[in-house]
Amino acid sequence: MINKIEKLKNDLNNIPNLEVINNYSDVKRLSRDFYNYSPILQKKLDGCIADVVVRPKNIDSLIAVSKICWDLSIPLTIRGGGTGNYGQAVPLCNGVVLQMNYFNKLEKYYPDSGFVKVQSGCLMGDLNQELGKFGRELRLFPSTWKTASIGGFIAGGSGGIGSIKWGFLRDPGNLIGLEAVNVNSNPKLLKLNTEESEPLNHAYGTNGIITSLIISTDVKQDWYSIVIDSEDLQMAINILKLCTSAAIELKLGTILEDEIVDKMPTWFKRKKLCHKLLIQSNLGGLKTIELICRKNNLKIENLGKEKELDHGISDLVWNHTTLQMRAKDKNWTYLQMLLPLNEEFKFVKSLRHKYGKTLLWHFEAVSQQGIPRLAALPLLHFNDEKHLNQIMEDCKSHGAVIFNPHVLTVEGGGLGVTDADQVKAKLNYDPKGLLNPGKLEGWAEKEKFIN
Ligand code: FAD
């Protein structure tokens, strides 16, 4: 008798305009993401592999995949560029991995609002390039913008370069609408307005297959990359805060402490070894930043327009700092947190007192509900899970909000609470719970949300 997976593969092979990948090494590669930044996730996820990977070339073939998965009750995990850090695109229960890379077009630009409608598999580097033709650019992008998709960023990312001004992806105003396919006996393309789109934002593809999105964009600018040297970490924090509270435009504000700088690529650390601030601002902002540095006797270097540099500072910030550290030594891992407002240095001092230089500090300036704040992605050598959890507990007890990058679920990596709207959307659009099973904790208590 033909088993369920053979039937699945036969049925998929009969769908027109669908690329089906069965080759073991490709399926294995396409079942992974960058979860190995976490030794805890690595232990859990290394064996997870899909039965088959598919790449639909149009909506009809996507709908046909959804229908087959429904009929056979096969798990379906969506993949964009596969650059997530928490195993978001890893199929915990095997089944189908659905890659969206043929959905890669900018569909419409709305000149009156600056909104853009784009297909979910479009790479953010390509999208930014296209937006440039309209004098626009992405408000927010992760440091993986060259290889990550816009759908994967909305479904699995949080913020990044641009968060200094535009906050986080789930902040109102960034996602305007989306289209998605559901998984039921009669799957369809759904057109969701802003409010209806919210539960699919940062849901790890657990409650709908996003095919296109309408997002806000910003006016295109030339961003200049600036490096400021500081012998003193407190001074570096104060300067960054002076910049974020000045009346200037900023795209990025990062601080790397000296031990981290020492592990960055040679082109960057070739100069003086000290704490470094990495800032992107426009030409107008540059004047003010120079003045702030002059008043504080700090050395400032303008590297020039980021887009014209052989080595841009975008490759050293956000989780690319971790990437650079891991390029030297794979035992480095990291944490993510929002630091207590106006107590940042006190916080760092307390943690340094207990953990010394085993915890190295990397800060990113962000806007949190309109208020300039400092986030941190500190680096450490992994000991064991207990030690890691103890550090997070200590950070919490000193006032930080933790976004744990060593857990698999939407809730675990966020504020730890169930979002009822995300579960309700899953009940509506994925009633059998086939989309990315195991990633939405709230699904276990779905009965509470049935009206
Ligand atoms: P994937 O990893 O393929 O998918 C992410 C999630 O989205 C998965 O759950 C997947 O199922 C879901 N998904 C993908 N496409 C769809 C769709 N069409 N419909 C529904 N669900 C979908 N993240 C940040 O937020 N900011 C950063 O600055 C940042 N820096 C990083 C640096 C490094 C070195 C690394 C390794 C990762 C970094 N990340 C960062 C994480 C990741 O790169 C981004 O979140 C990225 O945007 C994910 O996009 P992707 O296309 O690779 O998504």
XYZ file of C-alpha atoms and ligand atoms in Angstrom:
504
model
C 0.000 0.000 0.000
C 1.273 3.488 -0.878
C 2.141 5.424 2.278
C 1.144 9.014 3.037
C 4.505 10.579 2.140
C 4.674 8.727 -1.177
C 1.133 9.893 -1.950
C 2.169 13.448 -1.011
C 5.147 13.345 -3.362
C 3.057 11.855 -6.202
C 0.389 14.501 -5.784
C 2.950 17.336 -5.630
C 4.608 16.079 -8.817
C 1.288 16.500 -10.616
C 0.905 20.194 -9.775
C 1.823 22.471 -12.705
C 4.173 25.392 -11.991
C 5.643 23.807 -8.891
C 9.310 23.028 -8.364
C 9.623 19.899 -6.202
C 12.937 19.181 -4.457
C 13.498 15.626 -3.193
C 17.277 15.447 -3.217
C 18.337 14.623 0.375
C 21.195 17.122 0.675
C 19.078 19.996 -0.716
C 16.107 19.075 1.487
C 18.425 18.982 4.521
C 19.991 22.348 3.642
C 16.560 23.908 3.106
C 15.311 22.554 6.454
C 17.843 24.601 8.425
C 18.391 28.220 9.334
C 20.949 29.962 11.568
C 19.726 28.319 14.792
C 23.304 27.150 15.428
C 23.987 30.609 16.937
C 22.286 28.986 19.935
C 23.930 25.807 21.272
C 20.613 25.027 22.999
C 18.604 25.175 19.767
C 21.327 23.342 17.892
C 20.921 20.344 20.181
C 17.151 20.374 19.650
C 17.013 21.002 15.902
C 19.917 19.291 14.203
C 17.842 16.210 13.299
C 14.764 18.035 11.961
C 14.300 17.600 8.236
C 11.384 18.001 5.825
C 10.093 15.166 3.645
C 10.099 17.410 0.606
C 10.670 21.074 -0.372
C 8.450 22.865 -2.886
C 8.690 26.215 -4.648
C 5.394 27.397 -6.140
C 5.652 29.641 -9.192
C 2.173 31.153 -8.935
C -0.843 31.430 -6.631
C -2.622 28.439 -8.204
C 0.247 26.066 -7.491
C 0.569 27.485 -3.955
C -3.145 26.891 -3.341
C -2.798 23.350 -4.696
C 0.046 22.640 -2.192
C -2.076 23.987 0.642
C -5.011 21.750 -0.406
C -2.846 18.598 -0.584
C -1.396 19.295 2.878
C -4.924 19.743 4.214
C -6.241 16.561 2.589
C -3.327 14.450 3.867
C -2.889 16.383 7.176
C 0.773 17.090 6.388
C 2.673 19.857 8.262
C 3.643 22.844 6.113
C 6.522 25.139 7.079
C 7.208 28.296 5.081
C 10.709 29.442 4.292
C 11.931 32.760 2.929
C 15.713 33.183 2.823
C 16.248 30.833 5.784
C 18.328 33.377 7.735
C 16.305 33.244 10.974
C 18.165 32.601 14.227
C 15.629 30.665 16.261
C 14.826 27.744 13.964
C 11.709 29.622 12.841
C 11.816 27.974 9.403
C 12.854 24.527 10.675
C 10.138 21.853 10.216
C 9.819 20.328 13.699
C 7.350 17.690 12.486
C 8.818 17.035 9.012
C 6.306 17.418 6.150
C 6.586 20.065 3.453
C 8.900 23.099 3.443
C 7.454 25.731 1.142
C 9.943 28.231 -0.221
C 8.577 31.488 -1.568
C 11.465 32.668 -3.720
C 9.507 32.789 -7.014
C 7.220 35.398 -5.418
C 9.769 38.157 -5.842
C 8.167 41.148 -7.614
C 7.479 44.686 -6.509
C 3.785 44.831 -7.495
C 2.851 48.459 -6.920
C 4.215 51.706 -5.555
C 1.714 54.199 -4.083
C 3.236 57.681 -4.628
C 0.727 59.491 -2.382
C 1.515 57.467 0.739
C 4.955 55.998 -0.010
C 3.486 52.501 0.535
C 4.735 49.629 -1.569
C 3.063 46.320 -2.385
C 5.658 43.589 -2.754
C 5.592 39.806 -3.055
C 6.744 38.025 0.091
C 9.762 36.203 -1.363
C 11.436 39.373 -2.651
C 14.914 39.811 -1.138
C 15.248 43.037 0.795
C 18.401 44.063 -1.087
C 16.496 43.770 -4.386
C 13.471 45.559 -2.961
C 15.582 48.466 -1.734
C 17.176 48.732 -5.159
C 13.745 48.838 -6.828
C 12.451 51.387 -4.314
C 15.374 53.649 -5.200
C 13.791 54.170 -8.639
C 10.903 55.917 -6.855
C 13.197 57.926 -4.569
C 12.292 55.661 -1.629
C 14.024 53.118 0.607
C 13.134 50.519 3.240
C 12.472 52.006 6.657
C 13.792 48.964 8.478
C 15.930 46.030 7.509
C 17.934 43.310 9.244
C 21.694 43.127 8.804
C 20.940 40.047 6.591
C 19.144 42.293 4.055
C 21.126 40.896 1.118
C 19.782 37.334 1.510
C 16.636 37.647 3.647
C 13.136 38.032 2.174
C 10.626 40.713 3.100
C 8.022 38.035 3.997
C 10.518 36.291 6.291
C 11.412 39.614 7.923
C 7.769 40.424 8.710
C 6.967 36.860 9.817
C 10.192 36.134 11.693
C 12.224 39.308 12.258
C 11.805 42.165 14.682
C 13.816 45.229 13.645
C 17.351 46.230 12.778
C 18.967 48.995 10.764
C 16.398 51.816 10.842
C 14.935 50.808 14.260
C 16.667 53.878 15.701
C 13.956 55.931 13.947
C 11.142 53.545 12.999
C 11.054 51.229 16.013
C 10.088 47.588 15.538
C 8.141 45.768 12.818
C 5.075 45.288 14.989
C 4.822 49.021 15.758
C 1.698 50.499 14.162
C 2.431 52.109 10.783
C 5.085 49.725 9.459
C 2.844 46.948 8.040
C -0.197 48.254 6.187
C -1.760 45.116 4.734
C -1.092 41.718 3.305
C -2.374 38.889 1.177
C -2.166 35.316 2.364
C -3.339 31.821 1.499
C -5.058 29.740 4.166
C -4.910 25.984 4.777
C -8.338 24.343 4.707
C -10.500 22.185 2.452
C -10.946 25.096 0.037
C -7.856 27.320 0.329
C -8.066 30.850 -1.093
C -6.059 34.033 -1.475
C -7.214 36.357 1.333
C -6.791 40.147 1.212
C -6.242 41.450 4.741
C -6.456 45.084 5.826
C -4.111 46.650 8.383
C -5.974 45.375 11.435
C -6.506 41.901 9.995
C -2.797 41.695 9.086
C -1.553 42.357 12.639
C -1.827 38.765 13.931
C 0.284 37.458 11.017
C 3.050 39.952 11.795
C 5.819 38.091 13.669
C 3.853 34.804 13.902
C 6.588 32.621 12.310
C 4.234 31.630 9.474
C 1.977 29.726 11.887
C -1.290 31.353 10.806
C -1.143 32.048 7.068
C 1.050 31.816 3.977
C 1.881 35.431 3.156
C 2.062 36.010 -0.593
C 2.433 39.796 -0.653
C 2.640 42.715 1.745
C 1.958 46.423 1.750
C 4.562 48.232 3.839
C 5.532 51.844 4.493
C 8.781 53.168 3.050
C 10.999 56.169 3.770
C 12.446 58.899 1.549
C 15.725 57.666 0.058
C 18.796 59.349 1.532
C 22.560 59.075 1.332
C 23.613 57.573 4.651
C 27.136 58.392 5.801
C 28.981 55.904 7.986
C 30.743 57.418 10.954
C 33.071 55.786 13.500
C 33.747 57.459 16.851
C 36.493 56.272 19.218
C 35.962 56.343 22.964
C 38.284 55.087 25.726
C 35.389 55.062 28.129
C 32.220 52.940 27.758
C 30.071 55.336 29.769
C 31.179 58.190 27.517
C 30.301 56.116 24.432
C 26.786 55.544 25.814
C 26.389 59.250 26.641
C 27.483 60.293 23.131
C 25.075 57.882 21.488
C 22.274 59.249 23.660
C 23.228 62.830 22.749
C 23.002 61.845 19.078
C 19.617 60.104 19.438
C 18.151 63.093 21.262
C 19.550 65.666 18.769
C 17.373 67.062 15.952
C 19.105 64.996 13.284
C 18.284 62.020 11.059
C 19.871 58.695 12.015
C 19.693 55.257 10.401
C 21.911 53.398 12.855
C 23.643 53.820 16.223
C 25.775 50.956 17.556
C 28.373 50.632 20.326
C 30.902 47.801 20.366
C 33.113 47.505 23.408
C 36.848 47.181 22.829
C 37.101 43.375 23.263
C 34.449 42.982 20.549
C 36.185 45.502 18.277
C 39.324 43.391 18.667
C 37.490 40.448 17.055
C 36.049 42.376 14.124
C 37.567 42.177 10.613
C 41.054 43.634 10.146
C 39.878 46.589 8.018
C 37.808 47.822 10.964
C 40.131 47.262 13.922
C 43.288 48.346 12.099
C 43.029 51.714 13.773
C 43.048 52.373 17.482
C 41.700 49.620 19.740
C 39.041 51.182 21.964
C 35.248 51.210 22.298
C 33.689 52.272 19.022
C 30.428 53.971 18.109
C 29.128 53.226 14.629
C 26.624 55.755 13.369
C 24.799 56.297 10.101
C 23.419 59.767 9.509
C 22.825 62.084 6.564
C 25.090 64.989 5.593
C 23.078 67.417 7.738
C 23.368 65.190 10.808
C 27.102 64.770 10.323
C 27.738 68.438 11.273
C 25.954 68.039 14.596
C 27.681 64.742 15.395
C 31.053 66.381 14.689
C 30.147 69.179 17.099
C 29.095 66.722 19.835
C 32.426 64.885 19.430
C 34.480 68.094 19.395
C 32.883 69.239 22.655
C 33.780 65.876 24.225
C 37.290 65.600 22.724
C 36.459 62.444 20.790
C 37.987 61.373 17.510
C 35.472 60.967 14.687
C 35.991 59.439 11.260
C 33.577 59.810 8.359
C 34.024 56.713 6.190
C 31.772 58.153 3.451
C 28.506 57.008 1.923
C 27.704 53.503 3.180
C 26.533 52.319 -0.228
C 29.871 53.277 -1.836
C 32.129 51.576 0.727
C 34.019 48.353 -0.037
C 33.444 47.406 3.588
C 30.254 48.876 5.025
C 29.564 49.155 8.756
C 26.195 47.412 8.163
C 28.178 44.154 8.184
C 29.283 44.774 11.786
C 25.993 45.622 13.492
C 22.902 43.914 14.896
C 23.415 40.172 14.730
C 26.238 40.597 12.241
C 28.387 41.485 15.269
C 27.668 37.947 16.514
C 28.376 36.579 13.028
C 31.798 38.274 12.995
C 32.642 36.941 16.471
C 31.553 33.424 15.477
C 33.699 33.598 12.364
C 36.657 33.618 14.800
C 35.291 31.178 17.369
C 32.066 29.164 17.107
C 31.616 29.098 20.900
C 30.383 32.678 20.982
C 26.664 33.033 21.479
C 24.466 35.986 22.419
C 21.473 37.402 24.285
C 18.945 40.085 23.314
C 17.390 42.663 25.601
C 16.018 46.170 26.031
C 17.957 48.045 28.724
C 16.292 50.009 31.543
C 15.631 53.597 30.465
C 18.296 56.063 31.666
C 19.996 53.389 33.798
C 22.003 51.775 31.032
C 25.457 52.283 32.471
C 24.375 51.389 36.000
C 22.912 48.183 34.537
C 26.135 47.322 32.684
C 28.208 48.043 35.811
C 26.106 45.648 37.911
C 26.415 42.861 35.357
C 30.150 43.520 34.937
C 30.566 43.283 38.675
C 29.168 39.727 38.614
C 30.310 38.413 35.217
C 33.379 40.516 34.439
C 34.516 40.406 30.824
C 32.823 37.042 30.242
C 29.862 39.127 29.062
C 30.851 41.596 26.328
C 28.573 44.521 25.538
C 27.124 45.406 22.160
C 24.426 48.095 22.126
C 21.965 49.217 19.450
C 19.984 52.460 19.636
C 16.260 51.882 18.981
C 13.035 53.798 19.233
C 10.582 52.110 21.577
C 7.087 53.551 21.222
C 8.667 56.807 20.094
C 11.222 56.984 22.917
C 14.980 56.599 22.225
C 16.208 53.492 24.047
C 19.211 51.196 24.072
C 18.894 47.534 23.163
C 21.782 45.147 23.788
C 23.004 41.965 22.122
C 25.775 40.979 24.546
C 28.154 38.167 23.645
C 29.356 35.315 25.781
C 31.029 31.950 25.580
C 28.483 29.203 26.182
C 28.956 27.202 29.405
C 25.683 25.428 29.958
C 21.964 26.187 29.845
C 21.727 26.830 33.587
C 24.464 29.465 33.413
C 22.789 31.142 30.402
C 19.420 31.249 32.162
C 21.083 32.652 35.303
C 22.564 35.534 33.286
C 19.147 36.283 31.756
C 17.563 36.202 35.224
C 20.196 38.642 36.497
C 19.636 40.962 33.526
C 15.891 40.847 34.218
C 16.338 41.555 37.917
C 18.387 44.646 36.989
C 15.542 45.964 34.825
C 16.159 44.586 31.305
C 13.391 43.140 29.134
C 14.701 39.869 27.689
C 13.968 38.546 24.175
C 15.378 35.066 24.526
C 17.116 33.876 21.319
C 17.510 30.323 22.664
C 13.864 29.255 22.396
C 11.714 28.017 19.528
C 8.370 29.696 20.006
C 6.917 33.071 19.067
C 6.025 33.692 22.696
C 9.339 32.457 24.140
C 11.365 34.802 21.901
C 8.996 37.697 22.641
C 7.382 38.885 25.843
C 6.465 35.365 26.967
C 2.696 35.884 26.713
C 0.110 34.437 24.332
C -1.283 36.835 21.745
C -4.958 35.825 21.550
C -5.305 37.382 18.073
C -2.500 35.213 16.705
C -4.203 32.062 18.012
C -7.612 33.212 16.700
C -6.080 33.863 13.265
C -4.627 30.332 13.321
C -8.027 28.901 14.227
C -9.462 30.775 11.226
C -6.778 30.202 8.624
C -5.172 26.944 9.749
C -7.811 25.025 11.740
C -5.902 21.713 11.660
C -2.758 23.423 13.011
C -0.607 22.322 10.066
C 1.377 25.548 9.610
C 4.788 25.383 11.312
C 3.598 23.163 14.196
C 5.308 23.594 17.566
C 6.115 27.303 17.158
C 2.981 28.948 18.626
C 2.609 28.062 22.320
C -0.879 29.594 22.485
C -2.161 26.883 20.101
C -2.028 24.359 22.978
C -4.821 26.327 24.695
C -6.799 27.161 21.535
C -10.130 26.056 23.083
C -10.004 29.212 25.226
C -10.185 31.305 22.055
C -13.051 29.580 20.230
C -16.062 31.929 20.260
P 13.190 32.858 7.154
O 14.308 32.614 8.118
O 13.130 32.017 5.953
O 11.787 32.749 7.906
C 11.569 33.424 9.106
C 10.164 33.043 9.604
O 9.210 33.626 8.747
C 9.879 31.548 9.612
O 9.084 31.226 10.714
C 9.083 31.316 8.342
O 8.196 30.208 8.471
C 8.327 32.628 8.233
N 8.033 32.997 6.853
C 8.907 33.203 5.846
N 8.252 33.572 4.737
C 6.939 33.584 5.054
C 5.749 33.858 4.320
N 5.781 34.183 3.047
N 4.560 33.740 4.963
C 4.488 33.422 6.279
N 5.584 33.135 7.007
C 6.787 33.220 6.409
N 16.632 39.757 12.351
C 16.212 40.989 12.626
O 15.000 41.192 12.854
N 17.090 42.044 12.661
C 18.417 41.892 12.403
O 19.149 42.872 12.357
C 18.890 40.568 12.125
N 20.207 40.356 11.917
C 20.636 39.068 11.651
C 22.011 38.823 11.458
C 22.456 37.540 11.227
C 23.919 37.306 11.017
C 21.549 36.454 11.192
C 22.015 35.057 10.922
C 20.194 36.678 11.384
C 19.725 37.981 11.619
N 18.355 38.241 11.798
C 17.933 39.510 12.099
C 17.366 37.178 11.630
C 16.875 37.058 10.151
O 17.935 37.238 9.258
C 15.813 38.081 9.772
O 14.755 38.099 10.668
C 15.300 37.900 8.350
O 14.483 38.978 8.023
C 14.510 36.633 8.127
O 14.124 36.596 6.758
P 14.196 35.237 5.937
O 13.642 35.495 4.579
O 15.536 34.644 5.988
O 13.150 34.390 6.763
